[in-house]
PDB file of C-alpha atoms and ligand atoms in Angstrom:
ATOM      1  CA  MET A  30      -5.641  90.991 -52.936  1.00 81.00           C
ATOM      2  CA  HIS A  31      -7.629  92.190 -49.916  1.00 93.00           C
ATOM      3  CA  PRO A  32      -5.847  94.806 -47.787  1.00 97.00           C
ATOM      4  CA  ILE A  33      -5.229  94.517 -44.083  1.00 98.00           C
ATOM      5  CA  VAL A  34      -6.289  97.242 -41.665  1.00 98.00           C
ATOM      6  CA  ILE A  35      -3.906  98.691 -39.068  1.00 98.00           C
ATOM      7  CA  MET A  36      -5.429 100.938 -36.409  1.00 98.00           C
ATOM      8  CA  ASP A  37      -3.925 103.120 -33.686  1.00 98.00           C
ATOM      9  CA  SER A  38      -4.797 106.375 -31.952  1.00 97.00           C
ATOM     10  CA  GLY A  39      -2.105 108.130 -33.967  1.00 95.00           C
ATOM     11  CA  ALA A  40       1.120 107.381 -35.790  1.00 95.00           C
ATOM     12  CA  GLY A  41       2.457 104.760 -33.359  1.00 97.00           C
ATOM     13  CA  GLY A  42       1.145 101.901 -35.475  1.00 98.00           C
ATOM     14  CA  LEU A  43       3.631 102.963 -38.162  1.00 97.00           C
ATOM     15  CA  THR A  44       6.278 101.096 -36.166  1.00 97.00           C
ATOM     16  CA  VAL A  45       4.193  97.947 -36.641  1.00 98.00           C
ATOM     17  CA  PHE A  46       3.444  98.831 -40.282  1.00 98.00           C
ATOM     18  CA  GLU A  47       7.177  99.078 -40.968  1.00 96.00           C
ATOM     19  CA  GLU A  48       7.822  95.548 -39.697  1.00 97.00           C
ATOM     20  CA  ILE A  49       4.833  94.193 -41.643  1.00 97.00           C
ATOM     21  CA  SER A  50       5.806  95.851 -44.905  1.00 95.00           C
ATOM     22  CA  ARG A  51       9.446  94.753 -44.485  1.00 95.00           C
ATOM     23  CA  MET A  52       8.239  91.156 -44.267  1.00 96.00           C
ATOM     24  CA  MET A  53       5.382  91.463 -46.813  1.00 96.00           C
ATOM     25  CA  PRO A  54       6.160  94.365 -49.180  1.00 95.00           C
ATOM     26  CA  TRP A  55       3.355  93.247 -51.483  1.00 94.00           C
ATOM     27  CA  LEU A  56       0.623  93.622 -48.871  1.00 96.00           C
ATOM     28  CA  PRO A  57      -1.759  96.613 -49.234  1.00 96.00           C
ATOM     29  CA  VAL A  58      -2.469  98.381 -45.933  1.00 97.00           C
ATOM     30  CA  ILE A  59      -5.276 100.681 -44.837  1.00 96.00           C
ATOM     31  CA  TYR A  60      -4.044 102.588 -41.804  1.00 96.00           C
ATOM     32  CA  CYS A  61      -6.568 104.280 -39.552  1.00 96.00           C
ATOM     33  CA  ALA A  62      -5.305 106.902 -37.097  1.00 95.00           C
ATOM     34  CA  ASP A  63      -8.013 107.878 -34.619  1.00 95.00           C
ATOM     35  CA  ASN A  64      -6.479 111.321 -34.274  1.00 92.00           C
ATOM     36  CA  ALA A  65      -9.817 112.715 -33.064  1.00 92.00           C
ATOM     37  CA  GLY A  66      -9.436 110.473 -30.012  1.00 95.00           C
ATOM     38  CA  PHE A  67      -5.677 110.830 -29.516  1.00 95.00           C
ATOM     39  CA  PRO A  68      -4.211 110.110 -27.008  1.00 97.00           C
ATOM     40  CA  TYR A  69      -5.897 106.924 -25.754  1.00 97.00           C
ATOM     41  CA  GLY A  70      -3.713 106.607 -22.633  1.00 93.00           C
ATOM     42  CA  PRO A  71      -5.742 108.877 -20.335  1.00 94.00           C
ATOM     43  CA  ARG A  72      -9.190 107.805 -21.727  1.00 96.00           C
ATOM     44  CA  SER A  73     -11.554 105.504 -19.849  1.00 96.00           C
ATOM     45  CA  GLU A  74     -11.595 101.826 -20.853  1.00 95.00           C
ATOM     46  CA  GLU A  75     -15.236 102.106 -22.073  1.00 97.00           C
ATOM     47  CA  ASP A  76     -14.370 105.071 -24.260  1.00 98.00           C
ATOM     48  CA  VAL A  77     -11.387 103.305 -25.887  1.00 97.00           C
ATOM     49  CA  VAL A  78     -13.413 100.128 -26.506  1.00 97.00           C
ATOM     50  CA  HIS A  79     -16.257 102.137 -28.018  1.00 98.00           C
ATOM     51  CA  ARG A  80     -14.000 104.105 -30.392  1.00 98.00           C
ATOM     52  CA  VAL A  81     -12.077 101.078 -31.626  1.00 98.00           C
ATOM     53  CA  SER A  82     -15.210  99.014 -32.127  1.00 98.00           C
ATOM     54  CA  HIS A  83     -16.940 101.870 -33.992  1.00 97.00           C
ATOM     55  CA  TYR A  84     -14.116 102.661 -36.412  1.00 97.00           C
ATOM     56  CA  LEU A  85     -12.981  99.102 -37.066  1.00 97.00           C
ATOM     57  CA  GLY A  86     -16.608  98.181 -37.800  1.00 97.00           C
ATOM     58  CA  ILE A  87     -16.868 100.918 -40.442  1.00 96.00           C
ATOM     59  CA  LEU A  88     -13.474 100.061 -41.969  1.00 96.00           C
ATOM     60  CA  CYS A  89     -14.376  96.396 -42.273  1.00 96.00           C
ATOM     61  CA  GLN A  90     -17.676  97.188 -44.002  1.00 95.00           C
ATOM     62  CA  LYS A  91     -16.049  99.626 -46.403  1.00 93.00           C
ATOM     63  CA  HIS A  92     -12.836  97.830 -47.303  1.00 93.00           C
ATOM     64  CA  THR A  93     -13.425  94.103 -46.565  1.00 96.00           C
ATOM     65  CA  PRO A  94      -9.899  93.559 -45.189  1.00 97.00           C
ATOM     66  CA  SER A  95      -8.545  90.040 -44.708  1.00 97.00           C
ATOM     67  CA  LEU A  96      -7.526  90.860 -41.119  1.00 98.00           C
ATOM     68  CA  ALA A  97      -7.062  93.789 -38.768  1.00 98.00           C
ATOM     69  CA  VAL A  98      -4.161  94.707 -36.509  1.00 98.00           C
ATOM     70  CA  LEU A  99      -5.021  96.765 -33.455  1.00 98.00           C
ATOM     71  CA  ALA A 100      -1.555  98.331 -33.326  1.00 98.00           C
ATOM     72  CA  CYS A 101      -2.108  99.891 -29.946  1.00 98.00           C
ATOM     73  CA  ASN A 102      -1.308  98.350 -26.563  1.00 98.00           C
ATOM     74  CA  THR A 103      -3.660 100.734 -24.733  1.00 97.00           C
ATOM     75  CA  ALA A 104      -6.607  99.551 -26.828  1.00 98.00           C
ATOM     76  CA  SER A 105      -5.594  95.893 -27.227  1.00 98.00           C
ATOM     77  CA  THR A 106      -5.296  95.327 -23.477  1.00 97.00           C
ATOM     78  CA  VAL A 107      -8.969  96.235 -23.113  1.00 96.00           C
ATOM     79  CA  ALA A 108     -10.853  95.860 -26.422  1.00 97.00           C
ATOM     80  CA  LEU A 109      -9.733  92.596 -28.015  1.00 97.00           C
ATOM     81  CA  THR A 110     -12.447  90.357 -26.582  1.00 95.00           C
ATOM     82  CA  ARG A 111     -15.243  92.658 -27.726  1.00 96.00           C
ATOM     83  CA  ILE A 112     -14.001  93.332 -31.261  1.00 97.00           C
ATOM     84  CA  ARG A 113     -13.221  89.643 -31.826  1.00 97.00           C
ATOM     85  CA  LYS A 114     -16.872  88.961 -30.994  1.00 97.00           C
ATOM     86  CA  GLU A 115     -18.132  91.730 -33.271  1.00 96.00           C
ATOM     87  CA  LEU A 116     -15.987  91.147 -36.367  1.00 97.00           C
ATOM     88  CA  THR A 117     -15.661  87.978 -38.400  1.00 95.00           C
ATOM     89  CA  ILE A 118     -12.064  88.544 -39.608  1.00 97.00           C
ATOM     90  CA  PRO A 119      -8.978  87.635 -37.527  1.00 98.00           C
ATOM     91  CA  ILE A 120      -7.894  90.445 -35.181  1.00 98.00           C
ATOM     92  CA  VAL A 121      -4.226  90.690 -34.201  1.00 98.00           C
ATOM     93  CA  GLY A 122      -3.636  92.624 -30.994  1.00 98.00           C
ATOM     94  CA  VAL A 123      -0.440  94.258 -29.749  1.00 98.00           C
ATOM     95  CA  VAL A 124       0.281  93.746 -26.058  1.00 97.00           C
ATOM     96  CA  PRO A 125       3.450  94.445 -24.041  1.00 98.00           C
ATOM     97  CA  ALA A 126       6.237  91.924 -24.741  1.00 98.00           C
ATOM     98  CA  ILE A 127       6.630  91.009 -21.055  1.00 98.00           C
ATOM     99  CA  LYS A 128       7.371  87.355 -21.814  1.00 98.00           C
ATOM    100  CA  THR A 129      10.275  88.168 -24.159  1.00 98.00           C
ATOM    101  CA  ALA A 130      11.826  90.626 -21.702  1.00 98.00           C
ATOM    102  CA  ALA A 131      11.476  88.249 -18.742  1.00 98.00           C
ATOM    103  CA  THR A 132      12.957  85.348 -20.706  1.00 98.00           C
ATOM    104  CA  HIS A 133      16.029  87.318 -21.772  1.00 98.00           C
ATOM    105  CA  SER A 134      16.657  89.280 -18.584  1.00 98.00           C
ATOM    106  CA  ARG A 135      19.903  88.245 -16.891  1.00 98.00           C
ATOM    107  CA  ASN A 136      19.409  90.124 -13.619  1.00 98.00           C
ATOM    108  CA  LYS A 137      15.686  89.262 -13.423  1.00 98.00           C
ATOM    109  CA  CYS A 138      14.677  92.903 -13.252  1.00 98.00           C
ATOM    110  CA  ILE A 139      12.633  94.286 -16.167  1.00 98.00           C
ATOM    111  CA  GLY A 140      10.858  97.560 -16.895  1.00 98.00           C
ATOM    112  CA  LEU A 141       7.517  98.314 -18.529  1.00 98.00           C
ATOM    113  CA  LEU A 142       7.272 101.695 -20.243  1.00 98.00           C
ATOM    114  CA  ALA A 143       3.738 102.250 -21.546  1.00 98.00           C
ATOM    115  CA  THR A 144       0.776 104.609 -21.371  1.00 97.00           C
ATOM    116  CA  PRO A 145      -0.885 105.278 -17.992  1.00 97.00           C
ATOM    117  CA  GLY A 146      -3.798 103.118 -19.214  1.00 96.00           C
ATOM    118  CA  THR A 147      -1.674 100.097 -20.134  1.00 97.00           C
ATOM    119  CA  VAL A 148       0.452 100.055 -16.964  1.00 97.00           C
ATOM    120  CA  LYS A 149      -2.619  99.774 -14.741  1.00 95.00           C
ATOM    121  CA  ARG A 150      -4.737  97.283 -16.760  1.00 96.00           C
ATOM    122  CA  SER A 151      -5.584  93.921 -15.224  1.00 97.00           C
ATOM    123  CA  TYR A 152      -4.531  92.427 -18.587  1.00 97.00           C
ATOM    124  CA  THR A 153      -1.008  93.705 -17.840  1.00 98.00           C
ATOM    125  CA  ASP A 154      -1.122  92.342 -14.260  1.00 98.00           C
ATOM    126  CA  ASN A 155      -1.999  88.933 -15.702  1.00 98.00           C
ATOM    127  CA  LEU A 156       0.843  89.063 -18.267  1.00 98.00           C
ATOM    128  CA  ILE A 157       3.293  89.830 -15.459  1.00 98.00           C
ATOM    129  CA  GLU A 158       1.887  87.095 -13.229  1.00 98.00           C
ATOM    130  CA  ASP A 159       1.937  84.501 -16.032  1.00 98.00           C
ATOM    131  CA  PHE A 160       5.290  85.298 -17.644  1.00 98.00           C
ATOM    132  CA  ALA A 161       7.429  87.373 -15.269  1.00 98.00           C
ATOM    133  CA  SER A 162       6.694  85.977 -11.823  1.00 98.00           C
ATOM    134  CA  ASP A 163      10.439  85.375 -11.336  1.00 98.00           C
ATOM    135  CA  CYS A 164      11.276  89.038 -12.119  1.00 98.00           C
ATOM    136  CA  GLU A 165      11.052  92.340 -10.377  1.00 98.00           C
ATOM    137  CA  VAL A 166       8.947  94.512 -12.707  1.00 98.00           C
ATOM    138  CA  ILE A 167       9.195  98.321 -12.583  1.00 98.00           C
ATOM    139  CA  ARG A 168       6.330 100.111 -14.357  1.00 98.00           C
ATOM    140  CA  ALA A 169       6.277 103.680 -15.688  1.00 98.00           C
ATOM    141  CA  GLY A 170       3.298 105.218 -17.498  1.00 98.00           C
ATOM    142  CA  SER A 171       3.769 108.334 -19.616  1.00 98.00           C
ATOM    143  CA  THR A 172       1.455 110.268 -21.912  1.00 98.00           C
ATOM    144  CA  ARG A 173       4.181 112.874 -22.408  1.00 98.00           C
ATOM    145  CA  LEU A 174       6.323 110.262 -24.166  1.00 98.00           C
ATOM    146  CA  VAL A 175       3.469 109.526 -26.600  1.00 98.00           C
ATOM    147  CA  HIS A 176       3.371 113.231 -27.480  1.00 97.00           C
ATOM    148  CA  LEU A 177       7.168 113.395 -27.816  1.00 98.00           C
ATOM    149  CA  ALA A 178       7.095 110.455 -30.246  1.00 98.00           C
ATOM    150  CA  GLU A 179       4.372 112.137 -32.345  1.00 95.00           C
ATOM    151  CA  ASN A 180       6.276 115.432 -32.238  1.00 95.00           C
ATOM    152  CA  LYS A 181       9.444 113.773 -33.488  1.00 96.00           C
ATOM    153  CA  LEU A 182       7.535 112.088 -36.304  1.00 94.00           C
ATOM    154  CA  HIS A 183       6.041 115.450 -37.257  1.00 89.00           C
ATOM    155  CA  GLY A 184       9.579 116.815 -37.564  1.00 90.00           C
ATOM    156  CA  GLU A 185       9.461 118.951 -34.408  1.00 92.00           C
ATOM    157  CA  PRO A 186      12.501 119.175 -32.099  1.00 94.00           C
ATOM    158  CA  VAL A 187      12.487 117.037 -28.924  1.00 96.00           C
ATOM    159  CA  GLU A 188      14.670 117.654 -25.894  1.00 97.00           C
ATOM    160  CA  GLN A 189      16.828 114.930 -24.361  1.00 98.00           C
ATOM    161  CA  HIS A 190      16.187 116.022 -20.766  1.00 98.00           C
ATOM    162  CA  GLU A 191      12.501 115.097 -21.173  1.00 98.00           C
ATOM    163  CA  PHE A 192      13.472 111.483 -21.909  1.00 98.00           C
ATOM    164  CA  ASP A 193      15.829 111.451 -18.922  1.00 98.00           C
ATOM    165  CA  GLU A 194      12.973 112.597 -16.687  1.00 98.00           C
ATOM    166  CA  ILE A 195      10.488 110.041 -18.032  1.00 98.00           C
ATOM    167  CA  LEU A 196      13.010 107.231 -17.454  1.00 98.00           C
ATOM    168  CA  GLU A 197      13.744 108.358 -13.877  1.00 98.00           C
ATOM    169  CA  PRO A 198      11.712 105.520 -12.220  1.00 98.00           C
ATOM    170  CA  PHE A 199      14.089 103.017 -13.877  1.00 98.00           C
ATOM    171  CA  LYS A 200      17.271 105.062 -13.449  1.00 98.00           C
ATOM    172  CA  SER A 201      16.716 105.697  -9.758  1.00 98.00           C
ATOM    173  CA  ALA A 202      15.688 102.137  -8.875  1.00 98.00           C
ATOM    174  CA  GLN A 203      18.032 100.256  -6.541  1.00 97.00           C
ATOM    175  CA  LYS A 204      18.167  97.339  -8.945  1.00 97.00           C
ATOM    176  CA  LYS A 205      18.053  98.623 -12.530  1.00 98.00           C
ATOM    177  CA  PRO A 206      16.212  96.747 -15.288  1.00 98.00           C
ATOM    178  CA  ASP A 207      18.421  95.239 -17.997  1.00 98.00           C
ATOM    179  CA  HIS A 208      15.426  94.924 -20.392  1.00 98.00           C
ATOM    180  CA  ILE A 209      12.646  97.505 -20.758  1.00 98.00           C
ATOM    181  CA  VAL A 210       9.463  96.704 -22.662  1.00 98.00           C
ATOM    182  CA  LEU A 211       8.264  99.441 -25.021  1.00 98.00           C
ATOM    183  CA  GLY A 212       4.604  98.759 -24.243  1.00 98.00           C
ATOM    184  CA  CYS A 213       3.268 101.439 -26.578  1.00 98.00           C
ATOM    185  CA  THR A 214       3.661 101.338 -30.347  1.00 98.00           C
ATOM    186  CA  HIS A 215       4.692 105.004 -30.374  1.00 98.00           C
ATOM    187  CA  PHE A 216       7.816 104.412 -28.321  1.00 98.00           C
ATOM    188  CA  PRO A 217      10.080 102.699 -30.897  1.00 98.00           C
ATOM    189  CA  LEU A 218       9.911 106.058 -32.737  1.00 98.00           C
ATOM    190  CA  VAL A 219      12.077 107.513 -29.952  1.00 98.00           C
ATOM    191  CA  ARG A 220      14.259 104.470 -29.275  1.00 98.00           C
ATOM    192  CA  GLU A 221      17.378 106.479 -30.087  1.00 98.00           C
ATOM    193  CA  GLU A 222      16.617 109.135 -27.445  1.00 98.00           C
ATOM    194  CA  LEU A 223      15.696 106.459 -24.881  1.00 98.00           C
ATOM    195  CA  SER A 224      18.946 104.604 -25.580  1.00 98.00           C
ATOM    196  CA  LYS A 225      20.943 107.791 -25.124  1.00 98.00           C
ATOM    197  CA  SER A 226      19.482 108.105 -21.652  1.00 98.00           C
ATOM    198  CA  MET A 227      19.949 104.416 -20.674  1.00 98.00           C
ATOM    199  CA  PRO A 228      22.599 102.986 -23.018  1.00 98.00           C
ATOM    200  CA  ASP A 229      22.945  99.613 -21.264  1.00 97.00           C
ATOM    201  CA  VAL A 230      19.291  98.670 -21.552  1.00 98.00           C
ATOM    202  CA  THR A 231      17.844  96.309 -24.178  1.00 98.00           C
ATOM    203  CA  TRP A 232      14.563  97.795 -25.456  1.00 98.00           C
ATOM    204  CA  VAL A 233      11.932  95.221 -26.328  1.00 98.00           C
ATOM    205  CA  ASP A 234       8.997  95.851 -28.659  1.00 97.00           C
ATOM    206  CA  SER A 235       6.397  93.628 -30.316  1.00 96.00           C
ATOM    207  CA  GLY A 236       6.663  94.821 -33.950  1.00 96.00           C
ATOM    208  CA  GLU A 237       8.484  91.872 -35.460  1.00 96.00           C
ATOM    209  CA  ALA A 238       6.426  89.276 -33.592  1.00 97.00           C
ATOM    210  CA  ILE A 239       3.248  90.962 -34.863  1.00 98.00           C
ATOM    211  CA  ALA A 240       4.526  90.865 -38.455  1.00 98.00           C
ATOM    212  CA  ARG A 241       5.241  87.121 -38.085  1.00 97.00           C
ATOM    213  CA  ARG A 242       1.735  86.546 -36.713  1.00 98.00           C
ATOM    214  CA  VAL A 243       0.171  88.478 -39.621  1.00 98.00           C
ATOM    215  CA  SER A 244       2.265  86.529 -42.115  1.00 97.00           C
ATOM    216  CA  SER A 245       1.230  83.220 -40.613  1.00 96.00           C
ATOM    217  CA  LEU A 246      -2.467  84.184 -40.583  1.00 97.00           C
ATOM    218  CA  LEU A 247      -2.305  85.440 -44.183  1.00 95.00           C
ATOM    219  CA  GLY A 248      -0.610  82.209 -45.181  1.00 89.00           C
ATOM    220  CA  ASP A 249      -3.595  80.367 -43.756  1.00 69.00           C
ATOM    221  CA  ILE A 250      -6.029  82.746 -45.442  1.00 68.00           C
ATOM    222  CA  THR A 251      -4.389  82.572 -48.889  1.00 61.00           C
ATOM    223  CA  HIS A 252      -4.118  78.790 -48.670  1.00 53.00           C
ATOM    224  CA  THR A 253      -7.799  78.490 -47.987  1.00 54.00           C
ATOM    225  CA  SER A 254      -9.110  81.239 -50.304  1.00 49.00           C
ATOM    226  CA  ASP A 255      -7.082  80.522 -53.447  1.00 49.00           C
ATOM    227  CA  SER A 256      -6.495  84.244 -54.086  1.00 50.00           C
ATOM    228  CA  GLY A 257      -3.846  83.659 -56.745  1.00 49.00           C
ATOM    229  CA  PRO A 258      -0.400  85.222 -57.226  1.00 48.00           C
ATOM    230  CA  VAL A 259       0.321  88.711 -55.936  1.00 49.00           C
ATOM    231  CA  SER A 260       2.209  91.417 -57.742  1.00 48.00           C
ATOM    232  CA  GLU A 261       4.732  93.553 -55.848  1.00 48.00           C
ATOM    233  CA  MET A 262       4.147  96.360 -58.339  1.00 52.00           C
ATOM    234  CA  SER A 263       0.503  97.015 -57.506  1.00 65.00           C
ATOM    235  CA  VAL A 264       0.767  97.771 -53.786  1.00 83.00           C
ATOM    236  CA  ASN A 265      -1.308 100.733 -52.609  1.00 87.00           C
ATOM    237  CA  HIS A 266      -1.472 101.961 -49.037  1.00 95.00           C
ATOM    238  CA  LEU A 267      -4.185 104.258 -47.755  1.00 94.00           C
ATOM    239  CA  ALA A 268      -4.179 106.349 -44.550  1.00 94.00           C
ATOM    240  CA  VAL A 269      -7.458 107.554 -43.073  1.00 92.00           C
ATOM    241  CA  PHE A 270      -7.985 109.893 -40.144  1.00 91.00           C
ATOM    242  CA  THR A 271     -10.990 110.226 -37.860  1.00 91.00           C
ATOM    243  CA  GLY A 272     -10.700 113.952 -37.410  1.00 86.00           C
ATOM    244  CA  GLU A 273      -8.992 117.083 -38.397  1.00 78.00           C
ATOM    245  CA  ASN A 274      -6.743 119.002 -36.051  1.00 64.00           C
ATOM    246  CA  GLU A 275      -3.909 121.407 -36.246  1.00 58.00           C
ATOM    247  CA  ALA A 276      -1.403 118.557 -36.467  1.00 61.00           C
ATOM    248  CA  LEU A 277      -3.044 116.745 -39.372  1.00 69.00           C
ATOM    249  CA  GLY A 278      -0.878 118.531 -41.928  1.00 84.00           C
ATOM    250  CA  SER A 279       2.361 117.145 -40.508  1.00 85.00           C
ATOM    251  CA  LEU A 280       0.735 113.810 -39.595  1.00 86.00           C
ATOM    252  CA  ALA A 281      -0.482 113.399 -43.164  1.00 87.00           C
ATOM    253  CA  ARG A 282       2.990 114.317 -44.422  1.00 88.00           C
ATOM    254  CA  ALA A 283       4.552 111.544 -42.319  1.00 90.00           C
ATOM    255  CA  PHE A 284       2.223 109.011 -43.950  1.00 92.00           C
ATOM    256  CA  LYS A 285       2.798 110.352 -47.447  1.00 90.00           C
ATOM    257  CA  MET A 286       6.550 110.003 -46.922  1.00 90.00           C
ATOM    258  CA  ARG A 287       5.965 106.302 -46.244  1.00 91.00           C
ATOM    259  CA  GLY A 288       4.056 105.787 -49.481  1.00 90.00           C
ATOM    260  CA  PHE A 289       0.480 106.228 -48.248  1.00 93.00           C
ATOM    261  CA  ASP A 290      -2.296 107.967 -50.123  1.00 90.00           C
ATOM    262  CA  VAL A 291      -3.981 110.107 -47.513  1.00 83.00           C
ATOM    263  CA  LEU A 292      -7.696 110.698 -46.988  1.00 75.00           C
ATOM    264  CA  ASP A 293      -9.240 112.597 -44.116  1.00 64.00           C
ATOM    265  CA  HIS A 294     -12.864 112.849 -42.982  1.00 61.00           C
ATOM    266  CA  GLN A 295     -13.527 109.238 -43.890  1.00 61.00           C
ATOM    267  CA  PHE A 296     -16.050 108.793 -41.095  1.00 68.00           C
TER     268      PHE A 296
HETATM  269  N1  DGL B 152       0.153 103.773 -29.560  1.00 78.02           N
HETATM  270  C1  DGL B 152      -0.639 103.489 -28.450  1.00 78.02           C
HETATM  271  C2  DGL B 152      -0.235 102.297 -27.638  1.00 78.02           C
HETATM  272  O1  DGL B 152       0.373 101.390 -28.171  1.00 78.02           O
HETATM  273  C3  DGL B 152      -1.480 104.528 -27.778  1.00 78.02           C
HETATM  274  C4  DGL B 152      -0.885 105.833 -27.397  1.00 78.02           C
HETATM  275  C5  DGL B 152      -1.974 106.776 -26.894  1.00 78.02           C
HETATM  276  O2  DGL B 152      -2.821 107.147 -27.711  1.00 78.02           O
HETATM  277  O3  DGL B 152      -1.977 107.099 -25.687  1.00 78.02           O
HETATM  278  O4  DGL B 152      -0.525 102.204 -26.477  1.00 78.02           O
END
């Protein structure tokens, strides 16, 4: 059974991994955290595209995955076209679930909470124009929230007032959004804290939809490649990191706790 690759700047893609492994517990995963480039939010588009293309290229050569998930909105909104040209396997991107939020919103006011990169991308403008033209859309970009999510995952304490401050653009709006899109894969890690600050909001993420897409693509792949039956017993996940930093100890621990073997300095 060929593995799939999941890539993000850090641990945010674990929220996508969790949905995928809930649906397909037999599927081996190679998770790449580009911790040397973390966070992607403030980086230039060219820089993000270059990093993703470089590391996914190496991973595909080394591990021959059946598909790759770019579990990062900041990178997907800018790099998908290029990496789909460069790689021959299917690439699943993660982009903000604007359509879902707009469809379910009762008051036709939705929020987008993402990185500063994602909120200002033309890809995001197009999503809003195509799927939420009947809604008022309030956008808030935050790199601090990405760090808070990583900190929580590393077991460090996070303070509720920081979440209240980050959500201020939604809380202080005249018309408040009833649905807010978590347009960064890190943010479901702090859903509880976000909900405490805005208890009436429905938080929308893309994790489950991505898992369904992966399942449907793998169904197509296994039907056409005759790869035989799969054993649930033999599943092995591997986490690789692009760099070493002071946080790698706790980052590696978070992956180990989720059943990953951990390798650093793979590149
Ligand atoms: N997890 C990422 C996303 O979905 C990127 C966070 C960052 O590195 O800024 O956007």
